[in-house]
Coordinates of C-alpha atoms and ligand atoms in Angstrom, one line a residue:
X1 CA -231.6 -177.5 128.6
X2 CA -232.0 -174.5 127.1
X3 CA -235.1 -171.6 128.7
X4 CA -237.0 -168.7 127.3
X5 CA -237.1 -166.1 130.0
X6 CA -235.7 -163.5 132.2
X7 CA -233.5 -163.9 135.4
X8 CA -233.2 -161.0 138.4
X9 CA -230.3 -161.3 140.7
X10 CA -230.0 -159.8 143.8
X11 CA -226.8 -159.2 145.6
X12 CA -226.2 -158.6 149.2
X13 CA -222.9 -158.7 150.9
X14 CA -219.0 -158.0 149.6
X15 CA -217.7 -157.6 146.4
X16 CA -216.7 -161.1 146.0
X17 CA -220.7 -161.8 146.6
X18 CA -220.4 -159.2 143.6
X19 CA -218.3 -162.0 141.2
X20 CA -220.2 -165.0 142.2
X21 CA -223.7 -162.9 141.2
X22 CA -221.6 -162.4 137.8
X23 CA -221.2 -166.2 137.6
X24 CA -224.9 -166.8 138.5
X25 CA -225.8 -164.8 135.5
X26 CA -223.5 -166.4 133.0
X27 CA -224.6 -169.9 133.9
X28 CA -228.3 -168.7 133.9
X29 CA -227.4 -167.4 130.4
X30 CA -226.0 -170.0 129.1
X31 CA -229.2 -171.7 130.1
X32 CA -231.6 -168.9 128.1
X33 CA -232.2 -166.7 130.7
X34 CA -231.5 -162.6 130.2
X35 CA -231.1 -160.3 132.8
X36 CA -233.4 -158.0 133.9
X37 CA -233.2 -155.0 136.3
X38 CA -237.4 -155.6 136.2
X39 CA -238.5 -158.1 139.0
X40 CA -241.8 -157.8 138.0
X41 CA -241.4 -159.7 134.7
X42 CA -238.5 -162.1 135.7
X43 CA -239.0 -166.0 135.5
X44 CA -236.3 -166.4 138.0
X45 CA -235.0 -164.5 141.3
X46 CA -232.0 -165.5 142.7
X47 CA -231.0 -163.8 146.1
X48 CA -227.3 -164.0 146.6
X49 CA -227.0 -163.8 150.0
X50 CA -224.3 -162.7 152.7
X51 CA -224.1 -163.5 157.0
X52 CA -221.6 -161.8 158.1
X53 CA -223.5 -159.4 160.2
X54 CA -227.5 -160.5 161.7
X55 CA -228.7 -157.4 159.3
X56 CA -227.4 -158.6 156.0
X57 CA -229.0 -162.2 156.6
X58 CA -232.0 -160.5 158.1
X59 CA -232.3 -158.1 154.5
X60 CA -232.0 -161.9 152.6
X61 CA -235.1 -163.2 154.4
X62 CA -237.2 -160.2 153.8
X63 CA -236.5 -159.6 150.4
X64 CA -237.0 -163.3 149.6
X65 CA -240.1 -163.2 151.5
X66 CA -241.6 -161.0 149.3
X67 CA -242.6 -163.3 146.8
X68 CA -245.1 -165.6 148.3
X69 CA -247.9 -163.3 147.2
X70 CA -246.3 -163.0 143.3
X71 CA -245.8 -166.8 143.2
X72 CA -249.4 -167.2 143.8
X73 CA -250.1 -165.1 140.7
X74 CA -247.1 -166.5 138.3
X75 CA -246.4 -170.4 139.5
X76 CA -243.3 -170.9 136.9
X77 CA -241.5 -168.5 139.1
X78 CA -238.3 -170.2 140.5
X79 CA -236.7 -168.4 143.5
X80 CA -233.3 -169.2 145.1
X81 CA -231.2 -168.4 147.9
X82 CA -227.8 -168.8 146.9
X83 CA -224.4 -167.9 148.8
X84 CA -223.3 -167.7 152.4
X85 CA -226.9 -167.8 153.8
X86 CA -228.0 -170.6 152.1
X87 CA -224.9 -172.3 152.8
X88 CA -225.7 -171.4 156.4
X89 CA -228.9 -172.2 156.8
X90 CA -229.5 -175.2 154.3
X91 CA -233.0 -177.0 154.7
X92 CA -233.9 -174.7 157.3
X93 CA -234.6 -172.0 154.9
X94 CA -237.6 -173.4 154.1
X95 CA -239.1 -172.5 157.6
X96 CA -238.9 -169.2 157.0
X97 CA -239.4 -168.9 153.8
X98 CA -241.7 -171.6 152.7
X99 CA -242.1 -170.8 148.9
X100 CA -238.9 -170.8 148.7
X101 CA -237.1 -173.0 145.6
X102 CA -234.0 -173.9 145.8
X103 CA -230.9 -173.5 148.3
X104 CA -227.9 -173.1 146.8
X105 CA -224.6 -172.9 148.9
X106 CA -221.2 -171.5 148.3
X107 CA -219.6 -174.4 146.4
X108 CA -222.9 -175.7 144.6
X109 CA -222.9 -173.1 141.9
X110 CA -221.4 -175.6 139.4
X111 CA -224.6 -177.4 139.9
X112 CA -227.2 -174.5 139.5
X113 CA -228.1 -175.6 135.6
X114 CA -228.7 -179.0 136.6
X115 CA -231.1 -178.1 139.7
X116 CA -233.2 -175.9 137.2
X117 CA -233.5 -178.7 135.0
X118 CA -234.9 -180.7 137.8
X119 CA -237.5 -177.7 138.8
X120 CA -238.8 -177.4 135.5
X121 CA -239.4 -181.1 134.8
X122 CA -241.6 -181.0 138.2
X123 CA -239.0 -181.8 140.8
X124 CA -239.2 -181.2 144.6
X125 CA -237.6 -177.8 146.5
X126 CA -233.7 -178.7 145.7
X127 CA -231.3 -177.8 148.9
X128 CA -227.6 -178.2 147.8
X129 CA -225.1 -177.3 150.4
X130 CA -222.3 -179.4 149.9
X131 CA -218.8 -178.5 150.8
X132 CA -216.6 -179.8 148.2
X133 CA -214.8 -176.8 146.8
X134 CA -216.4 -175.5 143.6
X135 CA -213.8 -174.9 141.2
X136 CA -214.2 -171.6 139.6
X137 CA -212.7 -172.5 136.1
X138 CA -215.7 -174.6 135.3
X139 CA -217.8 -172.2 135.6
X140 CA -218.8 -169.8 132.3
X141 CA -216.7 -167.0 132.1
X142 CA -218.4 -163.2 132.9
X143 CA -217.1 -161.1 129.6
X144 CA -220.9 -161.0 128.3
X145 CA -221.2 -158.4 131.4
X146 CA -218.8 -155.5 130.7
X147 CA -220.7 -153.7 128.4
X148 CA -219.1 -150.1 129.6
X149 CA -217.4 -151.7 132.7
X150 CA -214.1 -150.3 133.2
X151 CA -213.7 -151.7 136.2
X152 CA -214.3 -155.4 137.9
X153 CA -214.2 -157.6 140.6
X154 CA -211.8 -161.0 140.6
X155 CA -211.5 -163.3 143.0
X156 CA -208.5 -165.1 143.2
X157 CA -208.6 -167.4 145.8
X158 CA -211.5 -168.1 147.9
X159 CA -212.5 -169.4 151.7
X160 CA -210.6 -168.7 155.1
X161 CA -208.4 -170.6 157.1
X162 CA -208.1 -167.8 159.9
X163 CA -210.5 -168.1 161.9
X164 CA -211.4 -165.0 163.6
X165 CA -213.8 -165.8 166.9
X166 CA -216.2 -163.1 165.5
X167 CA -216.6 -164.3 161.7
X168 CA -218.5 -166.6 160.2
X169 CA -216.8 -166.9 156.6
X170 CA -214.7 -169.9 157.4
X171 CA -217.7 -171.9 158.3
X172 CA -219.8 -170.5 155.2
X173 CA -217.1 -170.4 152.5
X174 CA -214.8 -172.9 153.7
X175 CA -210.8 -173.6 153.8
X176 CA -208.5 -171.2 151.8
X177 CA -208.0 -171.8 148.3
X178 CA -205.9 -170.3 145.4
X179 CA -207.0 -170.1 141.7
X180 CA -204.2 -170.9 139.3
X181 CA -202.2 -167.9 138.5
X182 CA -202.4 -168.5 134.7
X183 CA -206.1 -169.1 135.3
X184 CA -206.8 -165.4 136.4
X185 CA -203.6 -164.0 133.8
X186 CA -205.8 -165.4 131.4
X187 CA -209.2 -163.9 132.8
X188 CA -208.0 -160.6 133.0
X189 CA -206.4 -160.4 130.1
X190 CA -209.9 -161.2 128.4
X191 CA -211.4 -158.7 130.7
X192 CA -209.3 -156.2 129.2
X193 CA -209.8 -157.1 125.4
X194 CA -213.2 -156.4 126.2
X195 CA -212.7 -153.1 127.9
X196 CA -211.9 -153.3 131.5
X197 CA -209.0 -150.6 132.6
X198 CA -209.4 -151.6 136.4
X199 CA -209.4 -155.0 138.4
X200 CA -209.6 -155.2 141.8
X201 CA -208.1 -158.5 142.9
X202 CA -210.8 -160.5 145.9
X203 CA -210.1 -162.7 148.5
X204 CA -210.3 -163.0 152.3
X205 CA -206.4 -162.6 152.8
X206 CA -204.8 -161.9 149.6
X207 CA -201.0 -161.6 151.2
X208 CA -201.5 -165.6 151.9
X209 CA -202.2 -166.2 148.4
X210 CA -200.3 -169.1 146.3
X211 CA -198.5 -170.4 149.8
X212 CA -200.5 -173.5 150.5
X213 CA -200.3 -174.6 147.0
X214 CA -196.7 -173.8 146.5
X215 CA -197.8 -171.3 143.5
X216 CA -196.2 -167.8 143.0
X217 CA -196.8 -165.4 145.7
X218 CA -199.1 -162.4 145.5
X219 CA -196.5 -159.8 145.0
X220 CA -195.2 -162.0 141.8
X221 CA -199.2 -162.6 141.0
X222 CA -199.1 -159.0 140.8
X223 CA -196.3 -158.3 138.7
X224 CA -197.9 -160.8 135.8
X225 CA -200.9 -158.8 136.4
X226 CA -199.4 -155.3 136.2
X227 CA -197.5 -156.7 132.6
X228 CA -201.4 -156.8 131.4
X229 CA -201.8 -154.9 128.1
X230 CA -204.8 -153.0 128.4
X231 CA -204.9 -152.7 132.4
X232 CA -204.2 -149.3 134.0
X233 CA -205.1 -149.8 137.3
X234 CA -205.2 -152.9 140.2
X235 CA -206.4 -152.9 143.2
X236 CA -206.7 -155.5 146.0
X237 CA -208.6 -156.5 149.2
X238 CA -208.4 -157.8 152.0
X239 CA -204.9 -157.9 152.9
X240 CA -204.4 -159.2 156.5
X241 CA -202.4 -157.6 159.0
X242 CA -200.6 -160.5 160.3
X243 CA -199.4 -161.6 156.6
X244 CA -198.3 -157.8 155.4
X245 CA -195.0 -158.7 154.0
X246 CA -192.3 -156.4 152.8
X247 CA -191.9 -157.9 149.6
X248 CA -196.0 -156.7 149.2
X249 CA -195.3 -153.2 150.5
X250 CA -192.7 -153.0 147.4
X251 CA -194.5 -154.1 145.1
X252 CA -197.4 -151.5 145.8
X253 CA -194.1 -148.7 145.8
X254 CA -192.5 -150.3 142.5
X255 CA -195.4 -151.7 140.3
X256 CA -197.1 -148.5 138.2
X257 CA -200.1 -150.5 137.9
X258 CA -201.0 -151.1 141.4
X259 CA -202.9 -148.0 143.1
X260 CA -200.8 -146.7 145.9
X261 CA -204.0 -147.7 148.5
X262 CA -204.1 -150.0 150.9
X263 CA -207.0 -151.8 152.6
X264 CA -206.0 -153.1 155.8
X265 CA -208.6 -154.4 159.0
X266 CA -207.7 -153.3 162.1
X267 CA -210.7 -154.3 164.0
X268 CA -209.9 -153.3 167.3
X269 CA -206.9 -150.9 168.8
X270 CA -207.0 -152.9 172.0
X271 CA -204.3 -156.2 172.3
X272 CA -207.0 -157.4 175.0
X273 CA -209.6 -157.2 172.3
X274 CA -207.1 -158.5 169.3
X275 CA -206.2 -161.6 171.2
X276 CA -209.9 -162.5 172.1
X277 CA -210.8 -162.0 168.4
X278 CA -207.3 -164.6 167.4
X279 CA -206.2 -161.5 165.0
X280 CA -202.7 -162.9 165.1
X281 CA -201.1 -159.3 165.7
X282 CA -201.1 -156.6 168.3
X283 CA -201.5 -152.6 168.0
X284 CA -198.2 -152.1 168.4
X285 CA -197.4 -154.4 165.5
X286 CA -200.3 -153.2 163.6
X287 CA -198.6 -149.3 163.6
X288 CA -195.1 -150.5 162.9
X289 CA -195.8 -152.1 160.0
X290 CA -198.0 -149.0 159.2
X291 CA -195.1 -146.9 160.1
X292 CA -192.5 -149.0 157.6
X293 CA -195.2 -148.9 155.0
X294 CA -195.4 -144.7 155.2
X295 CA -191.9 -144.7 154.5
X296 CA -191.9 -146.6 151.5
X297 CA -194.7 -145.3 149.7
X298 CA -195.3 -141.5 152.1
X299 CA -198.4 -141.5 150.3
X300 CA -200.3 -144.0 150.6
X301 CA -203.9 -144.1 151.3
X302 CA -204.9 -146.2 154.2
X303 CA -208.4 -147.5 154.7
X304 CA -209.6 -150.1 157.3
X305 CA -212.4 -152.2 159.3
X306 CA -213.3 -151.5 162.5
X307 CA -215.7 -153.5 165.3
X308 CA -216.9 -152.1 167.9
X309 CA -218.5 -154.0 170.9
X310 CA -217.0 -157.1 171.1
X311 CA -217.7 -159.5 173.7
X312 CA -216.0 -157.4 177.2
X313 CA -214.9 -154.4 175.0
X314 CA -214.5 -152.3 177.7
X315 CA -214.5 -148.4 177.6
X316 CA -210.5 -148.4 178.0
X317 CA -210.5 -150.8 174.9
X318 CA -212.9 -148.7 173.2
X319 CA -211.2 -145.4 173.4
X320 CA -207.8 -147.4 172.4
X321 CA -209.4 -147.8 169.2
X322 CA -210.3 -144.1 169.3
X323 CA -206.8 -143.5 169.6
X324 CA -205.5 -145.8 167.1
X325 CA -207.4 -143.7 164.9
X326 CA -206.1 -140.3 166.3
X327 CA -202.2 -142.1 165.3
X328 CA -203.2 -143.1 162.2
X329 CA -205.6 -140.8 160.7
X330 CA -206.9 -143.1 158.1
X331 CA -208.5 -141.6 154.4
X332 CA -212.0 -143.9 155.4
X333 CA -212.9 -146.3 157.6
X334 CA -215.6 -149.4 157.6
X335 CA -217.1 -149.6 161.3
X336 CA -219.4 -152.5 162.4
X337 CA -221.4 -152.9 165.8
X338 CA -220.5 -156.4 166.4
X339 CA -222.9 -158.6 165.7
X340 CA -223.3 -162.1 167.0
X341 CA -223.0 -165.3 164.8
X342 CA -224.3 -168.4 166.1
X343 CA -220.8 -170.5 164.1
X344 CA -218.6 -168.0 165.4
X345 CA -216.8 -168.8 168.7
X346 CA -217.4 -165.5 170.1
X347 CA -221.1 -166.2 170.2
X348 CA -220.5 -167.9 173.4
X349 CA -218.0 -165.4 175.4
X350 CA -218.9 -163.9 178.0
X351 CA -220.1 -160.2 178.8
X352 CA -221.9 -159.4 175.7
X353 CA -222.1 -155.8 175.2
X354 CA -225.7 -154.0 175.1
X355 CA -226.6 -153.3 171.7
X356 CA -227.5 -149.4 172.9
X357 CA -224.0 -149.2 174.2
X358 CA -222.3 -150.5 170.9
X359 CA -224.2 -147.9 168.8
X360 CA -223.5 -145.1 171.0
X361 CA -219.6 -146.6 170.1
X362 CA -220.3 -146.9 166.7
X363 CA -221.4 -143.1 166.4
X364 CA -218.4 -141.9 168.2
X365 CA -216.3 -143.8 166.0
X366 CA -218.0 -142.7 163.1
X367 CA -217.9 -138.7 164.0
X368 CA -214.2 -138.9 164.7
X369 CA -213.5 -140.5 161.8
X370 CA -215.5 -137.7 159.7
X371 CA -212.7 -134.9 160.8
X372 CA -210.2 -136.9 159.4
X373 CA -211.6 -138.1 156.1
X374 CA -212.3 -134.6 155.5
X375 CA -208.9 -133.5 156.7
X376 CA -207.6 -135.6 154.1
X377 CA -209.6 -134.9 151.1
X378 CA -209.1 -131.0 152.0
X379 CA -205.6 -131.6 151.5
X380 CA -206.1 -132.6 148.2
X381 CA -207.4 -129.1 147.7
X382 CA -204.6 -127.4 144.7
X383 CA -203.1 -131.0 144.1
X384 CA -204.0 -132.5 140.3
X385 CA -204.5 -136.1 140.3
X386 CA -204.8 -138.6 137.8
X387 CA -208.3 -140.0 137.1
X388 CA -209.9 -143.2 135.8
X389 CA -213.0 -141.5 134.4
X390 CA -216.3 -144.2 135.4
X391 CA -219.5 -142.1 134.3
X392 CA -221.7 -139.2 134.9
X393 CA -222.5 -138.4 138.1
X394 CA -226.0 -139.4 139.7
X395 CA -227.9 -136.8 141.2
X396 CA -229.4 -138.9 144.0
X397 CA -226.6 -140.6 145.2
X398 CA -223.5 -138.2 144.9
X399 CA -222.4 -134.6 146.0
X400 CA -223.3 -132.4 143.3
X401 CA -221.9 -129.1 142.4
X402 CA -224.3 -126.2 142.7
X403 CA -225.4 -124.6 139.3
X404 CA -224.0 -128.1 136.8
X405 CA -226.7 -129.4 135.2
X406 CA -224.3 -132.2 134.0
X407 CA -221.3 -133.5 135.9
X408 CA -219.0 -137.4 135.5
X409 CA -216.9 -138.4 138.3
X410 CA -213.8 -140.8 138.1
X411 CA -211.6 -142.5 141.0
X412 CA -207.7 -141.1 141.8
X413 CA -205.6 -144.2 142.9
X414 CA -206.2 -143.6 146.4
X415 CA -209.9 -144.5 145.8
X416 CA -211.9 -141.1 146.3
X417 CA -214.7 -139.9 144.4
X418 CA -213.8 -137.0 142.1
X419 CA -216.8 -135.3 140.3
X420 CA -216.0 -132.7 137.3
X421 CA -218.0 -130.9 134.7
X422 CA -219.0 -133.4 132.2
X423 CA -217.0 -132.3 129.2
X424 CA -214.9 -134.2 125.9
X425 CA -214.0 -137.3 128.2
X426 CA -215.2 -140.8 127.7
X427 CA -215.5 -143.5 130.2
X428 CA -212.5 -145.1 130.8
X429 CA -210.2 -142.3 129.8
X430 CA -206.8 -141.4 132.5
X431 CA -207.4 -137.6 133.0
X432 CA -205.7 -135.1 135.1
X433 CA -208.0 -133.1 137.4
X434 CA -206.9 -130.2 139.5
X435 CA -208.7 -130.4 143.2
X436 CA -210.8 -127.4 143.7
X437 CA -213.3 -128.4 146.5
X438 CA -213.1 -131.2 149.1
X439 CA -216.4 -132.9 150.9
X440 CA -216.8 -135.7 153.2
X441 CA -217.0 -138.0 150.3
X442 CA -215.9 -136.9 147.3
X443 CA -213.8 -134.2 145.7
X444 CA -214.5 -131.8 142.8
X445 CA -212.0 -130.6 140.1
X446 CA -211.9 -129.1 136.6
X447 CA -209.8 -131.2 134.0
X448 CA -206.5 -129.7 132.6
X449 CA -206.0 -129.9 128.8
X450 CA -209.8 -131.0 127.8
Ligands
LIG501 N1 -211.2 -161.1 155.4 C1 -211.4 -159.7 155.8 C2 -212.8 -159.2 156.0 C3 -214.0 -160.0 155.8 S1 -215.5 -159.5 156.5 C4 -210.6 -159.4 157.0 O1 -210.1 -160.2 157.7 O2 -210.4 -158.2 157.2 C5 -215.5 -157.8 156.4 C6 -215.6 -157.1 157.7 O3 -216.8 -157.4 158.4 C7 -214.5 -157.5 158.7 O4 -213.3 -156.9 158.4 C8 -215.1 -157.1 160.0 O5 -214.8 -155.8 160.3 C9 -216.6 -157.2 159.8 N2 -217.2 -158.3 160.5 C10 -217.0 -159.6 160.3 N3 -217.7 -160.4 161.2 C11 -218.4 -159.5 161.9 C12 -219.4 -159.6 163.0 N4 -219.7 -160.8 163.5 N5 -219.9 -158.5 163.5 C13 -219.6 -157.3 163.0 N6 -218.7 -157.1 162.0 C14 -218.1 -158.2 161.5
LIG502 FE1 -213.2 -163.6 158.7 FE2 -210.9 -163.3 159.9 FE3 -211.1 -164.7 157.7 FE4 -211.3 -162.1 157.5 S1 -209.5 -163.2 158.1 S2 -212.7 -163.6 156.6 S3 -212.4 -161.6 159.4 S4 -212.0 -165.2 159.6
LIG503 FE1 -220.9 -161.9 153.4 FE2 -220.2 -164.3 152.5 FE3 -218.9 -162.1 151.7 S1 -220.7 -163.8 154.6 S2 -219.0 -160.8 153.5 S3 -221.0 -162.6 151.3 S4 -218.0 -164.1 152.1

C-alpha cells in the first residue's frame, strides 16, 4: 500500500546499523513515507537498535520509551524496534516498553512493508524475529539518500561465525554470509553515478569474505572495486586478526584506491585473556603480523578495539595491554569496559571484574593512548597530504581554529580529521593540504594551489 506521511529513524550502534537504517528508509519510501529529521511531526519512529554493550541497548529502551506520552496525543503513530535488540529481545520488548508497535529483527526487514500494512488495517502489535537470512538484494536500493554524500557504508556480507565468548553478534545477526560480488560491483558502481567518491566496505570479518561460498576473495573483491570509475577512495572494517592474510596486506600496498589504513581488534594484549575470549591468535602473533604489515606498507595507519575487564583480567593482563600499546603505538584506539551479555558465554565465567575497577582501566587506557594519537598527528606537522574534502566544519563538534569564521574539513587516507579555511573547494574534491597544526583529533592545514 502506498502512505502519506513522514518517517524518523533512529540509529544506534555500528556503521553497518548505519546501512540497514538506509534500507529502512528506502522501503518506508517506497511505501509513501519521507524522512524527517523532526520527530515531532513524524507518523512513524523506527529505532534501529544495537546490544553489543548493556549501554547501547539501555539508550534503545529509553529513547523508545519516550513516546508513551506522544502516542496518547497522536494514536496513528507506529513505533518500531528494529535490529539486534529486537532481534534479542523479541516479544519481551513489550514488557518494557508497552506502547510499543512492532519488533522487527535482523533478517525481518524484507517483511517491514507488509507488517505496516497489517498496522494500519487494525492489526495487533507485530513481533517478527525470524532467522532465515534476509537477502539484501531484495531489498530497495539506497541511491535516493546521497544527496551530497561522498562517502557510504556497504555491507558485504553479514553475520558471524566466530564466536567470541564476550559478543553477542553471532546470536543477534546470525551465521556468516557473503553478498554476491557482482551484487555489490553493481551497487557501487550506482553509488558512484550518483556521486559517492568513498565506500567503506562492512562486515564482521571482511578477510573471510567469499570463502564459504567459494566466491572471489576479498583482496580480488577489492581489486573489482578499486577498477570502479568514479571511486577515489575504499575503505574497510573489521578485518580479523586471525584471518590477516598476505595476499590482503598487498593489496592495501598495490591497489591506489584502497586507503593505506587498517582497522584491526586487538582486544586484549594478554594470551591468558585472548584464549578466554576464543580470539583465535596470540600477542605474539598479533605483533608479527603487525610487524610484516609495517614493512610492506611503512606507513600505514593502524587503529584497533580494545576491552578492558574481562572476566579474571588480572592487573598483569591489564598492563600487557598497556604494553601492547607502548609496541605499537596505534594512530586511535576504540576501548570498551567489558560489558556483560546474557547470549555471550562469558556471561557465566568466573571472577567478574568490579565495574569501578574496569573504569579506572578504561581511563588509563584511554590517557595513554592520548600521547600517542597526538604523537602521531604532530608528526604530520610540515607533511602535505591528500584530502577527500566532506564539508564545512561544525562549530560544536570539531576543533576550530581561532579567528576563522568559516572553515571545511576533509579525511587523509589514514582517516584523520583535517580542518582548513573554507575557500574555492567543493565537496568531494582530492586536495593537497600542507599540515600546520596537530590536536588530539584533528589536524589543520592551508590548501596548496587553491
Ligand atoms: N567484528 C568485529 C567487531 C564487532 S563489535 C571484531 O571482531 O573486531 C565492535 C567492538 O565492540 C569489538 O571489537 C569489541 O571491542 C567491542 N565489544 C564487543 N562485545 C563487547 C562486550 N560484551 N563488552 C564490551 N565491548 C564489546
Ligand atoms: Fe563478535 Fe568476534 Fe564476530 Fe567480531 S569476530 S562480531 S567480536 S564474535
Ligand atoms: Fe551492535 Fe548489532 Fe552492530 S549488536 S555493533 S548493531 S551488529
Amino acid at each position: 500500500m502506498k502512505y502519506k506521511g513522514y518517517a524518523y529513524i533512529y540509529t544506534i550502534g555500528c556503521q553497518m546499523n548505519v546501512y540497514d537504517s538506509e534500507k529502512l528508509g528506502a522501503i518506508l519510501k517506497s511505501y509513501g513515507f519521507e524522512k524527517t529529521e523532526d520527530m515531532d511531526i513524524a507518523d512513524i519512529i523506527v529505532c534501529n537498535t544495537c546490544s553489543i554493550r548493556h549501554k547501547a541497548e539501555e539508550k534503545a529502551f529509553s529513547f523508545l520509551g519516550r513516546f508513551a506520552r506522544i502516542k496518547k496525543k497522536k494514536p496513528h503513530l507506529i513505533t518500531v524496534m528494529a535490529g539486534c535488540v529486537a532481534q534479542q529481545e523479541g516479544e519481551k520488548a513489550f514488557e518494557r516498553v508497552p506502547h510499543l508497535d512492532m519488533v522487527l529483527g535482523t533478517q525481518a526487514f524484507s517483511r517491514f512493508g507488509q507488517h505496516i500494512d497489517a498496522l494500519k488495517s487494525g492489526g495487533q502489535k507485530i513481533v517478527d524475529t525470524n532467522d532465515a537470512p534476509m537477502i539484501y538484494e531484495a531489498l530497495p536500493d539506497t541511491t535516493c539518500f546521497n544527496e551530497n554524500k561522498i562517502s557510504k557504508f556497504v555491507t558485504i556480507m553479514q553475520g558471524c561465525d566466530n564466536f567470541c565468548t564476550y559478543c553477542v553478534v553471532p546470536y543477534v545477526r546470525g551465521r556468516e554470509r557473503s553478498r554476491r560480488p557482482e551484487n555489490i560491483v553493481e551497487e557501487i558502481t550506482l553509488l558512484a553515478r550518483s556521486g559517492v567518491r568513498e565506500v567503506t566496505l562492512l562486515g564482521q570479518n571482511v578477510n573471510s569474505y567469499g570463502l564459504k561460498e567459494g566466491m572471489i576473495p576479498f583482496p580480488q573483491l577489492l581489486a573489482k572495486i578499486n577498477d570502479i570509475k568514479g571511486i577515489q577512495r575504499i575503505r574497510f572494517a573489521t578485518s580479523h586478526p586471525k584471518d590477516l592474510s598476505e595476499d590482503l596486506m598487498h593489496a592495501i600496498r598495490d591497489l591506489d584506491k584502497v586507503c593505506n589504513h587498517l582497522h584491526l581488534p586487538v582486544q586484549s594484549g594478554a594470551n591468558t585473556i585472548l584464549k578466554k575470549m576464543n580470539r583465535g591468535y596470540t600477542r605474539e602473533t598479533y605483533i608479527h603480523k603487525i610487524s610484516e604489515l609495517k614493512k610492506l606498507c611503512p606507513q600505514i595507519a593502524l587503529s584497533t578495539d580494545i576491552i578492558v575487564g574481562f572476566p579474571s583480567e588480572s592487573r598483569t593482563d591489564f598492563y600487557d595491554t598497556m604494553n601492547l600499546l607502548r609496541e605499537i603505538e596505534f594512530d586511535s584506539i576504540f576501548a570498551f569496559a567489558y560489558s556483560d551479555r546474557s547470549s555471550a558465554p562469558a556471561a557465566k565465567f568466573s571472577n567478574q571484574i568490579d565495574e569501578k575497577e574496569k573504569l579506572d582501566r578504561l581511563n588509563q587506557l584511554l590517557e595513554l593512548q592520548e600521547t600517542y594519537t597526538i604523537k602521531k598527528n604532530t608528526a604530520l606537522v610540515g607533511t602535505i597530504l591528500d584530502i577527500l574534502v566532506e564539508g564545512e566544519s561544525t562549530k560544536k563538534r570539531d576543533g576550530f581554529e581561532p579567528g576563522f569564521k568559516k572553515q571545511m574539513k576533509g579525511r587523509s587516507q589514514s582517516n584523520k580529521i583535517v580542518h582548513f579555511p573554507s575557500g574555492h573547494v567543493n565537496i568531494g574534491d582530492m586536495i593537497k593540504i600542507r599540515i600546520e597544526n596537530a590536536y588530539p583529533h584533528s589536524l589543520w592545514g592551508h590548501p596548496l594551489g587553491v
